[in-house]
Amino acid sequence: MQYKMQAKNLNLYYGSKQALFNISLDVPSNKVVALIGPSGCGKSTFLKTLNRMNDLIDSVHIDGDIFLDGNDIYAPDTDIVYLRKRVGMVFQRPNPFPMSIYENIAYGPRIHGTRNKNQLNEIVEKSLRNAALWDEVKDRLNDSAMGMSGGQQQRLCIARVLAVEPEVILMDEPCSALDPISTMKIEELVAELKKNYTIVMVTHNMQQAARVSDYTAFFLNGKLIEHDITDVIFTNP
Ligand code: ADP
Ligand code: ADP
């Protein structure tokens, strides 16, 4: 099988404190991999190694490798801006920019060089459609994103990631700040998105992992203690 991403013997330290211990995990293309485990076990830390978000913390030291399409993303010549475009991230709390709905989506493509107004309009519409948000917001694209509901804001954040054409989408407990209906909408969206993207999602909710993921990886105390096809994990307790 061709893996979209692979971690190999990954260790991560916050200063002298080791937070990840020899993690090896394969992420197949067009699947959803759920990372589960109790609070503080390293799920979020591991997730952020997949697009080098941890580099933003000075004390972090990593050894081991992470491959994207077979290339080591920690190689010295890695273009980190391009890496983060390819491997996008959605956070626990919806974090729209304090700008219009339109500008939230157009911002990323502009940074990556798209200036043409018609092209930007197309990207905005397509991204919002693919995030199952277009019908709800098409008549108020110039309204501030801050006036949207939490669930809408989270779908906007997903649309913002889609707008820069990622290959992998990392999600860090994307539903934990949302109500049950909004959670259901995000779960349905994830099922739809995996047709075109590879998704790695942190959740502390076992039922959610069982509902949305193809593979489940259990973390405990910084170690990957079990990983398998989700159906296997949840039918053979
Ligand atoms: P989880 O996502 O499973 O709740 P985290 O990855 O957030 O766990 O945390 C794993 C461990 O690393 C915890 O002990 C946490 O306190 C520690 N940790 C997380 N972020 C930092 C940081 N920026 N500096 C130091 N320690 C951290
Ligand atoms: P979450 O529940 O989203 O993992 P946390 O409250 O664990 O959030 O962490 C919030 C932020 O604080 C994260 O950016 C994390 O990296 C950082 N953090 C967590 N634990 C520590 C720690 N022991 N020392 C320094 N920063 C930490």
PDB file of C-alpha atoms and ligand atoms in Angstrom:
ATOM      1  CA  MET A   1       0.000   0.000   0.000  1.00  0.00           C
ATOM      2  CA  GLN A   2       1.089   3.557  -0.726  1.00  0.00           C
ATOM      3  CA  TYR A   3       1.055   5.582   2.486  1.00  0.00           C
ATOM      4  CA  LYS A   4       0.370   9.305   2.371  1.00  0.00           C
ATOM      5  CA  MET A   5       2.279   9.928   5.587  1.00  0.00           C
ATOM      6  CA  GLN A   6       4.491   7.783   7.788  1.00  0.00           C
ATOM      7  CA  ALA A   7       6.054   8.380  11.171  1.00  0.00           C
ATOM      8  CA  LYS A   8       9.139   6.275  11.862  1.00  0.00           C
ATOM      9  CA  ASN A   9      10.681   5.901  15.311  1.00  0.00           C
ATOM     10  CA  LEU A  10       9.639   9.397  16.280  1.00  0.00           C
ATOM     11  CA  ASN A  11      10.720  10.813  19.642  1.00  0.00           C
ATOM     12  CA  LEU A  12       9.800  14.323  20.748  1.00  0.00           C
ATOM     13  CA  TYR A  13      11.110  16.313  23.714  1.00  0.00           C
ATOM     14  CA  TYR A  14       9.873  19.539  25.285  1.00  0.00           C
ATOM     15  CA  GLY A  15      13.240  20.631  26.656  1.00  0.00           C
ATOM     16  CA  SER A  16      14.408  17.695  28.753  1.00  0.00           C
ATOM     17  CA  LYS A  17      10.917  16.202  29.049  1.00  0.00           C
ATOM     18  CA  GLN A  18      10.162  13.444  26.554  1.00  0.00           C
ATOM     19  CA  ALA A  19       6.546  13.631  25.301  1.00  0.00           C
ATOM     20  CA  LEU A  20       6.581  11.072  22.448  1.00  0.00           C
ATOM     21  CA  PHE A  21       8.340   7.701  22.583  1.00  0.00           C
ATOM     22  CA  ASN A  22       9.350   5.889  19.420  1.00  0.00           C
ATOM     23  CA  ILE A  23       6.111   6.424  17.491  1.00  0.00           C
ATOM     24  CA  SER A  24       5.756   4.620  14.162  1.00  0.00           C
ATOM     25  CA  LEU A  25       2.451   5.037  12.363  1.00  0.00           C
ATOM     26  CA  ASP A  26       1.330   4.771   8.737  1.00  0.00           C
ATOM     27  CA  VAL A  27      -1.391   7.017   7.374  1.00  0.00           C
ATOM     28  CA  PRO A  28      -2.996   5.589   4.217  1.00  0.00           C
ATOM     29  CA  SER A  29      -4.270   7.912   1.478  1.00  0.00           C
ATOM     30  CA  ASN A  30      -7.941   8.891   1.468  1.00  0.00           C
ATOM     31  CA  LYS A  31      -8.612   7.454   4.898  1.00  0.00           C
ATOM     32  CA  VAL A  32      -9.440   8.910   8.284  1.00  0.00           C
ATOM     33  CA  VAL A  33      -7.008   8.014  11.055  1.00  0.00           C
ATOM     34  CA  ALA A  34      -8.249   8.778  14.576  1.00  0.00           C
ATOM     35  CA  LEU A  35      -5.751   9.453  17.372  1.00  0.00           C
ATOM     36  CA  ILE A  36      -7.334   8.676  20.708  1.00  0.00           C
ATOM     37  CA  GLY A  37      -6.280   8.453  24.343  1.00  0.00           C
ATOM     38  CA  PRO A  38      -6.611  10.336  27.629  1.00  0.00           C
ATOM     39  CA  SER A  39      -5.752  14.003  28.074  1.00  0.00           C
ATOM     40  CA  GLY A  40      -2.008  14.687  28.099  1.00  0.00           C
ATOM     41  CA  CYS A  41      -0.993  11.438  26.367  1.00  0.00           C
ATOM     42  CA  GLY A  42       0.602  13.191  23.365  1.00  0.00           C
ATOM     43  CA  LYS A  43      -2.110  13.100  20.681  1.00  0.00           C
ATOM     44  CA  SER A  44      -1.958  16.780  19.931  1.00  0.00           C
ATOM     45  CA  THR A  45       1.836  16.829  20.109  1.00  0.00           C
ATOM     46  CA  PHE A  46       2.005  13.975  17.596  1.00  0.00           C
ATOM     47  CA  LEU A  47      -0.555  15.619  15.295  1.00  0.00           C
ATOM     48  CA  LYS A  48       1.514  18.807  15.179  1.00  0.00           C
ATOM     49  CA  THR A  49       4.638  16.894  14.155  1.00  0.00           C
ATOM     50  CA  LEU A  50       2.857  16.052  10.878  1.00  0.00           C
ATOM     51  CA  ASN A  51       3.055  19.624   9.556  1.00  0.00           C
ATOM     52  CA  ARG A  52       5.874  20.869  11.791  1.00  0.00           C
ATOM     53  CA  MET A  53       3.571  23.074  13.832  1.00  0.00           C
ATOM     54  CA  ASN A  54       5.784  22.094  16.793  1.00  0.00           C
ATOM     55  CA  ASP A  55       8.623  24.093  15.250  1.00  0.00           C
ATOM     56  CA  LEU A  56       6.863  27.179  16.604  1.00  0.00           C
ATOM     57  CA  ILE A  57       7.839  26.087  20.141  1.00  0.00           C
ATOM     58  CA  ASP A  58      11.531  26.815  20.809  1.00  0.00           C
ATOM     59  CA  SER A  59      12.095  24.029  23.331  1.00  0.00           C
ATOM     60  CA  VAL A  60      10.915  21.252  21.006  1.00  0.00           C
ATOM     61  CA  HIS A  61      13.468  18.720  19.844  1.00  0.00           C
ATOM     62  CA  ILE A  62      12.592  15.821  17.558  1.00  0.00           C
ATOM     63  CA  ASP A  63      14.397  12.740  16.413  1.00  0.00           C
ATOM     64  CA  GLY A  64      13.041  10.180  14.008  1.00  0.00           C
ATOM     65  CA  ASP A  65      11.349  10.810  10.676  1.00  0.00           C
ATOM     66  CA  ILE A  66       8.036  11.848   9.188  1.00  0.00           C
ATOM     67  CA  PHE A  67       7.473  11.160   5.517  1.00  0.00           C
ATOM     68  CA  LEU A  68       4.967  12.812   3.198  1.00  0.00           C
ATOM     69  CA  ASP A  69       4.686  10.886  -0.072  1.00  0.00           C
ATOM     70  CA  GLY A  70       7.972   9.245   0.892  1.00  0.00           C
ATOM     71  CA  ASN A  71       9.872  12.503   1.483  1.00  0.00           C
ATOM     72  CA  ASP A  72      11.188  13.396   4.940  1.00  0.00           C
ATOM     73  CA  ILE A  73       9.440  16.607   6.020  1.00  0.00           C
ATOM     74  CA  TYR A  74      12.207  17.280   8.580  1.00  0.00           C
ATOM     75  CA  ALA A  75      14.901  17.340   5.879  1.00  0.00           C
ATOM     76  CA  PRO A  76      16.872  20.630   5.990  1.00  0.00           C
ATOM     77  CA  ASP A  77      15.642  21.827   2.596  1.00  0.00           C
ATOM     78  CA  THR A  78      11.922  21.484   3.431  1.00  0.00           C
ATOM     79  CA  ASP A  79       9.832  24.506   2.432  1.00  0.00           C
ATOM     80  CA  ILE A  80       7.725  24.857   5.571  1.00  0.00           C
ATOM     81  CA  VAL A  81       5.171  27.254   4.070  1.00  0.00           C
ATOM     82  CA  TYR A  82       4.561  24.797   1.239  1.00  0.00           C
ATOM     83  CA  LEU A  83       4.450  21.892   3.714  1.00  0.00           C
ATOM     84  CA  ARG A  84       1.734  23.622   5.745  1.00  0.00           C
ATOM     85  CA  LYS A  85      -0.231  24.253   2.560  1.00  0.00           C
ATOM     86  CA  ARG A  86      -0.045  20.543   1.715  1.00  0.00           C
ATOM     87  CA  VAL A  87      -0.802  19.480   5.287  1.00  0.00           C
ATOM     88  CA  GLY A  88      -3.467  21.849   6.618  1.00  0.00           C
ATOM     89  CA  MET A  89      -4.706  22.103  10.172  1.00  0.00           C
ATOM     90  CA  VAL A  90      -8.056  22.654  11.904  1.00  0.00           C
ATOM     91  CA  PHE A  91      -7.974  23.451  15.609  1.00  0.00           C
ATOM     92  CA  GLN A  92     -10.127  22.589  18.601  1.00  0.00           C
ATOM     93  CA  ARG A  93     -11.620  26.043  18.919  1.00  0.00           C
ATOM     94  CA  PRO A  94     -12.905  27.561  15.696  1.00  0.00           C
ATOM     95  CA  ASN A  95     -10.510  30.447  15.015  1.00  0.00           C
ATOM     96  CA  PRO A  96     -11.810  32.491  12.093  1.00  0.00           C
ATOM     97  CA  PHE A  97      -9.914  35.678  11.324  1.00  0.00           C
ATOM     98  CA  PRO A  98     -11.846  38.801  12.394  1.00  0.00           C
ATOM     99  CA  MET A  99     -12.697  39.551   8.787  1.00  0.00           C
ATOM    100  CA  SER A 100     -15.559  38.840   6.389  1.00  0.00           C
ATOM    101  CA  ILE A 101     -16.502  35.284   5.493  1.00  0.00           C
ATOM    102  CA  TYR A 102     -15.156  35.929   1.977  1.00  0.00           C
ATOM    103  CA  GLU A 103     -11.819  37.293   3.211  1.00  0.00           C
ATOM    104  CA  ASN A 104     -11.311  34.340   5.546  1.00  0.00           C
ATOM    105  CA  ILE A 105     -11.305  32.032   2.538  1.00  0.00           C
ATOM    106  CA  ALA A 106      -9.512  34.300   0.054  1.00  0.00           C
ATOM    107  CA  TYR A 107      -6.656  35.067   2.457  1.00  0.00           C
ATOM    108  CA  GLY A 108      -4.712  31.801   1.991  1.00  0.00           C
ATOM    109  CA  PRO A 109      -4.955  31.615  -1.816  1.00  0.00           C
ATOM    110  CA  ARG A 110      -3.807  35.284  -1.999  1.00  0.00           C
ATOM    111  CA  ILE A 111      -0.754  34.467   0.119  1.00  0.00           C
ATOM    112  CA  HIS A 112       0.000  31.596  -2.237  1.00  0.00           C
ATOM    113  CA  GLY A 113      -0.162  33.950  -5.229  1.00  0.00           C
ATOM    114  CA  THR A 114      -3.738  33.991  -6.564  1.00  0.00           C
ATOM    115  CA  ARG A 115      -4.658  37.641  -7.260  1.00  0.00           C
ATOM    116  CA  ASN A 116      -7.321  37.329  -9.970  1.00  0.00           C
ATOM    117  CA  LYS A 117     -10.732  38.339  -8.599  1.00  0.00           C
ATOM    118  CA  ASN A 118     -12.717  35.801 -10.648  1.00  0.00           C
ATOM    119  CA  GLN A 119     -10.383  33.014  -9.634  1.00  0.00           C
ATOM    120  CA  LEU A 120     -10.694  34.025  -5.988  1.00  0.00           C
ATOM    121  CA  ASN A 121     -14.499  34.102  -6.280  1.00  0.00           C
ATOM    122  CA  GLU A 122     -14.423  30.582  -7.677  1.00  0.00           C
ATOM    123  CA  ILE A 123     -12.145  29.344  -4.915  1.00  0.00           C
ATOM    124  CA  VAL A 124     -14.357  30.911  -2.238  1.00  0.00           C
ATOM    125  CA  GLU A 125     -17.511  29.314  -3.630  1.00  0.00           C
ATOM    126  CA  LYS A 126     -15.917  25.914  -4.197  1.00  0.00           C
ATOM    127  CA  SER A 127     -14.309  25.808  -0.745  1.00  0.00           C
ATOM    128  CA  LEU A 128     -17.541  26.801   0.999  1.00  0.00           C
ATOM    129  CA  ARG A 129     -19.489  24.216  -1.016  1.00  0.00           C
ATOM    130  CA  ASN A 130     -16.977  21.512  -0.139  1.00  0.00           C
ATOM    131  CA  ALA A 131     -17.254  22.462   3.527  1.00  0.00           C
ATOM    132  CA  ALA A 132     -21.071  22.169   3.337  1.00  0.00           C
ATOM    133  CA  LEU A 133     -21.440  25.863   4.169  1.00  0.00           C
ATOM    134  CA  TRP A 134     -22.218  27.599   0.881  1.00  0.00           C
ATOM    135  CA  ASP A 135     -26.018  27.492   1.112  1.00  0.00           C
ATOM    136  CA  GLU A 136     -25.940  28.969   4.604  1.00  0.00           C
ATOM    137  CA  VAL A 137     -23.643  31.901   3.806  1.00  0.00           C
ATOM    138  CA  LYS A 138     -23.832  32.667   0.087  1.00  0.00           C
ATOM    139  CA  ASP A 139     -25.978  35.768   0.689  1.00  0.00           C
ATOM    140  CA  ARG A 140     -23.737  37.196   3.395  1.00  0.00           C
ATOM    141  CA  LEU A 141     -20.190  36.650   2.244  1.00  0.00           C
ATOM    142  CA  ASN A 142     -19.268  40.184   3.288  1.00  0.00           C
ATOM    143  CA  ASP A 143     -20.542  39.750   6.840  1.00  0.00           C
ATOM    144  CA  SER A 144     -18.002  39.254   9.581  1.00  0.00           C
ATOM    145  CA  ALA A 145     -17.146  35.632  10.305  1.00  0.00           C
ATOM    146  CA  MET A 146     -17.366  36.483  13.993  1.00  0.00           C
ATOM    147  CA  GLY A 147     -21.182  36.590  13.746  1.00  0.00           C
ATOM    148  CA  MET A 148     -21.465  32.941  12.671  1.00  0.00           C
ATOM    149  CA  SER A 149     -22.400  30.106  15.029  1.00  0.00           C
ATOM    150  CA  GLY A 150     -19.582  27.968  16.435  1.00  0.00           C
ATOM    151  CA  GLY A 151     -20.424  25.087  14.103  1.00  0.00           C
ATOM    152  CA  GLN A 152     -20.463  27.407  11.087  1.00  0.00           C
ATOM    153  CA  GLN A 153     -17.160  28.923  12.170  1.00  0.00           C
ATOM    154  CA  GLN A 154     -15.595  25.475  12.354  1.00  0.00           C
ATOM    155  CA  ARG A 155     -16.829  24.620   8.848  1.00  0.00           C
ATOM    156  CA  LEU A 156     -15.440  27.998   7.728  1.00  0.00           C
ATOM    157  CA  CYS A 157     -12.072  27.009   9.187  1.00  0.00           C
ATOM    158  CA  ILE A 158     -12.266  23.757   7.228  1.00  0.00           C
ATOM    159  CA  ALA A 159     -13.174  25.730   4.067  1.00  0.00           C
ATOM    160  CA  ARG A 160     -10.185  27.998   4.725  1.00  0.00           C
ATOM    161  CA  VAL A 161      -7.910  24.967   4.730  1.00  0.00           C
ATOM    162  CA  LEU A 162      -9.558  23.535   1.585  1.00  0.00           C
ATOM    163  CA  ALA A 163      -9.018  26.844  -0.237  1.00  0.00           C
ATOM    164  CA  VAL A 164      -5.257  26.280  -0.437  1.00  0.00           C
ATOM    165  CA  GLU A 165      -5.736  22.775  -1.875  1.00  0.00           C
ATOM    166  CA  PRO A 166      -4.203  20.610   0.829  1.00  0.00           C
ATOM    167  CA  GLU A 167      -3.534  16.894   0.496  1.00  0.00           C
ATOM    168  CA  VAL A 168      -3.745  16.065   4.190  1.00  0.00           C
ATOM    169  CA  ILE A 169      -6.011  17.704   6.794  1.00  0.00           C
ATOM    170  CA  LEU A 170      -5.070  17.524  10.467  1.00  0.00           C
ATOM    171  CA  MET A 171      -7.906  18.055  12.934  1.00  0.00           C
ATOM    172  CA  ASP A 172      -7.292  18.574  16.642  1.00  0.00           C
ATOM    173  CA  GLU A 173     -10.524  17.691  18.456  1.00  0.00           C
ATOM    174  CA  PRO A 174     -12.526  19.692  15.904  1.00  0.00           C
ATOM    175  CA  CYS A 175     -15.874  18.987  17.587  1.00  0.00           C
ATOM    176  CA  SER A 176     -15.072  19.295  21.263  1.00  0.00           C
ATOM    177  CA  ALA A 177     -16.210  22.934  21.422  1.00  0.00           C
ATOM    178  CA  LEU A 178     -19.399  22.242  19.423  1.00  0.00           C
ATOM    179  CA  ASP A 179     -22.976  21.198  20.151  1.00  0.00           C
ATOM    180  CA  PRO A 180     -24.239  17.729  19.043  1.00  0.00           C
ATOM    181  CA  ILE A 181     -25.886  18.913  15.809  1.00  0.00           C
ATOM    182  CA  SER A 182     -22.789  20.839  14.712  1.00  0.00           C
ATOM    183  CA  THR A 183     -20.695  17.819  15.659  1.00  0.00           C
ATOM    184  CA  MET A 184     -22.834  15.590  13.448  1.00  0.00           C
ATOM    185  CA  LYS A 185     -22.413  18.009  10.532  1.00  0.00           C
ATOM    186  CA  ILE A 186     -18.625  17.981  10.919  1.00  0.00           C
ATOM    187  CA  GLU A 187     -18.615  14.167  11.115  1.00  0.00           C
ATOM    188  CA  GLU A 188     -20.662  13.966   7.903  1.00  0.00           C
ATOM    189  CA  LEU A 189     -18.305  16.427   6.297  1.00  0.00           C
ATOM    190  CA  VAL A 190     -15.254  14.376   7.301  1.00  0.00           C
ATOM    191  CA  ALA A 191     -16.805  11.289   5.687  1.00  0.00           C
ATOM    192  CA  GLU A 192     -17.256  13.303   2.491  1.00  0.00           C
ATOM    193  CA  LEU A 193     -13.784  14.908   2.570  1.00  0.00           C
ATOM    194  CA  LYS A 194     -11.895  11.640   2.766  1.00  0.00           C
ATOM    195  CA  LYS A 195     -12.848  10.949  -0.855  1.00  0.00           C
ATOM    196  CA  ASN A 196     -10.391  13.679  -1.818  1.00  0.00           C
ATOM    197  CA  TYR A 197      -8.131  14.173   1.197  1.00  0.00           C
ATOM    198  CA  THR A 198      -6.294  12.199   3.845  1.00  0.00           C
ATOM    199  CA  ILE A 199      -7.414  13.065   7.369  1.00  0.00           C
ATOM    200  CA  VAL A 200      -5.766  12.628  10.761  1.00  0.00           C
ATOM    201  CA  MET A 201      -8.088  13.554  13.609  1.00  0.00           C
ATOM    202  CA  VAL A 202      -7.475  13.789  17.339  1.00  0.00           C
ATOM    203  CA  THR A 203     -10.492  12.944  19.444  1.00  0.00           C
ATOM    204  CA  HIS A 204     -10.990  11.863  23.022  1.00  0.00           C
ATOM    205  CA  ASN A 205     -14.393  10.497  22.045  1.00  0.00           C
ATOM    206  CA  MET A 206     -14.333   6.741  21.334  1.00  0.00           C
ATOM    207  CA  GLN A 207     -17.782   6.798  19.712  1.00  0.00           C
ATOM    208  CA  GLN A 208     -16.624   9.518  17.368  1.00  0.00           C
ATOM    209  CA  ALA A 209     -13.533   7.511  16.432  1.00  0.00           C
ATOM    210  CA  ALA A 210     -15.760   4.483  15.782  1.00  0.00           C
ATOM    211  CA  ARG A 211     -18.154   6.552  13.658  1.00  0.00           C
ATOM    212  CA  VAL A 212     -15.741   8.491  11.477  1.00  0.00           C
ATOM    213  CA  SER A 213     -12.398   6.756  11.267  1.00  0.00           C
ATOM    214  CA  ASP A 214     -10.985   3.930   9.162  1.00  0.00           C
ATOM    215  CA  TYR A 215      -7.957   3.423  11.417  1.00  0.00           C
ATOM    216  CA  THR A 216      -7.609   4.099  15.119  1.00  0.00           C
ATOM    217  CA  ALA A 217      -4.356   4.736  16.998  1.00  0.00           C
ATOM    218  CA  PHE A 218      -4.397   4.632  20.809  1.00  0.00           C
ATOM    219  CA  PHE A 219      -1.903   6.797  22.678  1.00  0.00           C
ATOM    220  CA  LEU A 220      -0.999   6.419  26.347  1.00  0.00           C
ATOM    221  CA  ASN A 221       1.746   8.314  28.194  1.00  0.00           C
ATOM    222  CA  GLY A 222       3.424   9.409  24.950  1.00  0.00           C
ATOM    223  CA  LYS A 223       3.443   5.896  23.476  1.00  0.00           C
ATOM    224  CA  LEU A 224       1.407   4.413  20.670  1.00  0.00           C
ATOM    225  CA  ILE A 225       0.025   1.353  22.402  1.00  0.00           C
ATOM    226  CA  GLU A 226      -2.257  -0.062  19.717  1.00  0.00           C
ATOM    227  CA  HIS A 227      -3.317   0.753  16.182  1.00  0.00           C
ATOM    228  CA  ASP A 228      -5.493  -1.097  13.725  1.00  0.00           C
ATOM    229  CA  ILE A 229      -8.482  -0.917  11.422  1.00  0.00           C
ATOM    230  CA  THR A 230     -11.222   0.815  13.412  1.00  0.00           C
ATOM    231  CA  ASP A 231     -13.758  -1.975  12.875  1.00  0.00           C
ATOM    232  CA  VAL A 232     -11.278  -4.503  14.242  1.00  0.00           C
ATOM    233  CA  ILE A 233     -10.523  -2.373  17.301  1.00  0.00           C
ATOM    234  CA  PHE A 234     -14.146  -1.742  18.153  1.00  0.00           C
ATOM    235  CA  THR A 235     -15.442  -5.259  17.547  1.00  0.00           C
ATOM    236  CA  ASN A 236     -12.653  -7.058  19.473  1.00  0.00           C
ATOM    237  CA  PRO A 237     -12.377  -5.169  22.742  1.00  0.00           C
TER     238      PRO A 237
HETATM  239  P1  ADP B   1      -3.028  15.441  24.413  1.00  0.00           P
HETATM  240  O1  ADP B   1      -3.203  16.105  23.091  1.00  0.00           O
HETATM  241  O2  ADP B   1      -3.095  13.947  24.345  1.00  0.00           O
HETATM  242  O3  ADP B   1      -3.955  15.986  25.465  1.00  0.00           O
HETATM  243  P2  ADP B   1      -0.526  16.872  24.481  1.00  0.00           P
HETATM  244  O4  ADP B   1       0.151  16.451  23.243  1.00  0.00           O
HETATM  245  O5  ADP B   1      -1.198  18.203  24.503  1.00  0.00           O
HETATM  246  O6  ADP B   1      -1.549  15.723  24.929  1.00  0.00           O
HETATM  247  O7  ADP B   1       0.519  16.831  25.677  1.00  0.00           O
HETATM  248  C1  ADP B   1       1.408  15.739  25.866  1.00  0.00           C
HETATM  249  C2  ADP B   1       2.362  16.083  26.991  1.00  0.00           C
HETATM  250  O8  ADP B   1       3.230  17.123  26.557  1.00  0.00           O
HETATM  251  C3  ADP B   1       1.670  16.604  28.228  1.00  0.00           C
HETATM  252  O9  ADP B   1       2.408  16.153  29.347  1.00  0.00           O
HETATM  253  C4  ADP B   1       1.765  18.112  28.079  1.00  0.00           C
HETATM  254  O10 ADP B   1       1.746  18.771  29.321  1.00  0.00           O
HETATM  255  C5  ADP B   1       3.099  18.269  27.397  1.00  0.00           C
HETATM  256  N1  ADP B   1       3.152  19.480  26.565  1.00  0.00           N
HETATM  257  C6  ADP B   1       2.299  19.813  25.553  1.00  0.00           C
HETATM  258  N2  ADP B   1       2.650  20.991  25.017  1.00  0.00           N
HETATM  259  C7  ADP B   1       3.750  21.392  25.683  1.00  0.00           C
HETATM  260  C8  ADP B   1       4.586  22.532  25.594  1.00  0.00           C
HETATM  261  N3  ADP B   1       4.374  23.490  24.684  1.00  0.00           N
HETATM  262  N4  ADP B   1       5.632  22.625  26.438  1.00  0.00           N
HETATM  263  C9  ADP B   1       5.877  21.658  27.335  1.00  0.00           C
HETATM  264  N5  ADP B   1       5.125  20.566  27.488  1.00  0.00           N
HETATM  265  C10 ADP B   1       4.076  20.429  26.661  1.00  0.00           C
HETATM  266  P1  ADP B   2      -5.528  20.933  24.593  1.00  0.00           P
HETATM  267  O1  ADP B   2      -6.604  20.435  25.510  1.00  0.00           O
HETATM  268  O2  ADP B   2      -6.023  21.581  23.355  1.00  0.00           O
HETATM  269  O3  ADP B   2      -4.438  19.931  24.345  1.00  0.00           O
HETATM  270  P2  ADP B   2      -3.956  22.212  26.595  1.00  0.00           P
HETATM  271  O4  ADP B   2      -4.685  23.017  27.615  1.00  0.00           O
HETATM  272  O5  ADP B   2      -3.440  20.862  26.920  1.00  0.00           O
HETATM  273  O6  ADP B   2      -4.914  22.175  25.338  1.00  0.00           O
HETATM  274  O7  ADP B   2      -2.757  23.051  26.014  1.00  0.00           O
HETATM  275  C1  ADP B   2      -2.954  24.344  25.514  1.00  0.00           C
HETATM  276  C2  ADP B   2      -1.615  24.855  24.993  1.00  0.00           C
HETATM  277  O8  ADP B   2      -0.646  24.824  26.029  1.00  0.00           O
HETATM  278  C3  ADP B   2      -1.071  23.999  23.875  1.00  0.00           C
HETATM  279  O9  ADP B   2      -0.495  24.834  22.889  1.00  0.00           O
HETATM  280  C4  ADP B   2      -0.010  23.143  24.504  1.00  0.00           C
HETATM  281  O10 ADP B   2       1.049  22.856  23.597  1.00  0.00           O
HETATM  282  C5  ADP B   2       0.475  24.042  25.629  1.00  0.00           C
HETATM  283  N1  ADP B   2       0.886  23.232  26.788  1.00  0.00           N
HETATM  284  C6  ADP B   2       0.279  22.137  27.280  1.00  0.00           C
HETATM  285  N2  ADP B   2       0.944  21.623  28.319  1.00  0.00           N
HETATM  286  C7  ADP B   2       2.017  22.441  28.504  1.00  0.00           C
HETATM  287  C8  ADP B   2       3.114  22.459  29.418  1.00  0.00           C
HETATM  288  N3  ADP B   2       3.265  21.517  30.341  1.00  0.00           N
HETATM  289  N4  ADP B   2       4.009  23.454  29.320  1.00  0.00           N
HETATM  290  C9  ADP B   2       3.889  24.380  28.387  1.00  0.00           C
HETATM  291  N5  ADP B   2       2.891  24.431  27.479  1.00  0.00           N
HETATM  292  C10 ADP B   2       1.967  23.464  27.533  1.00  0.00           C
END
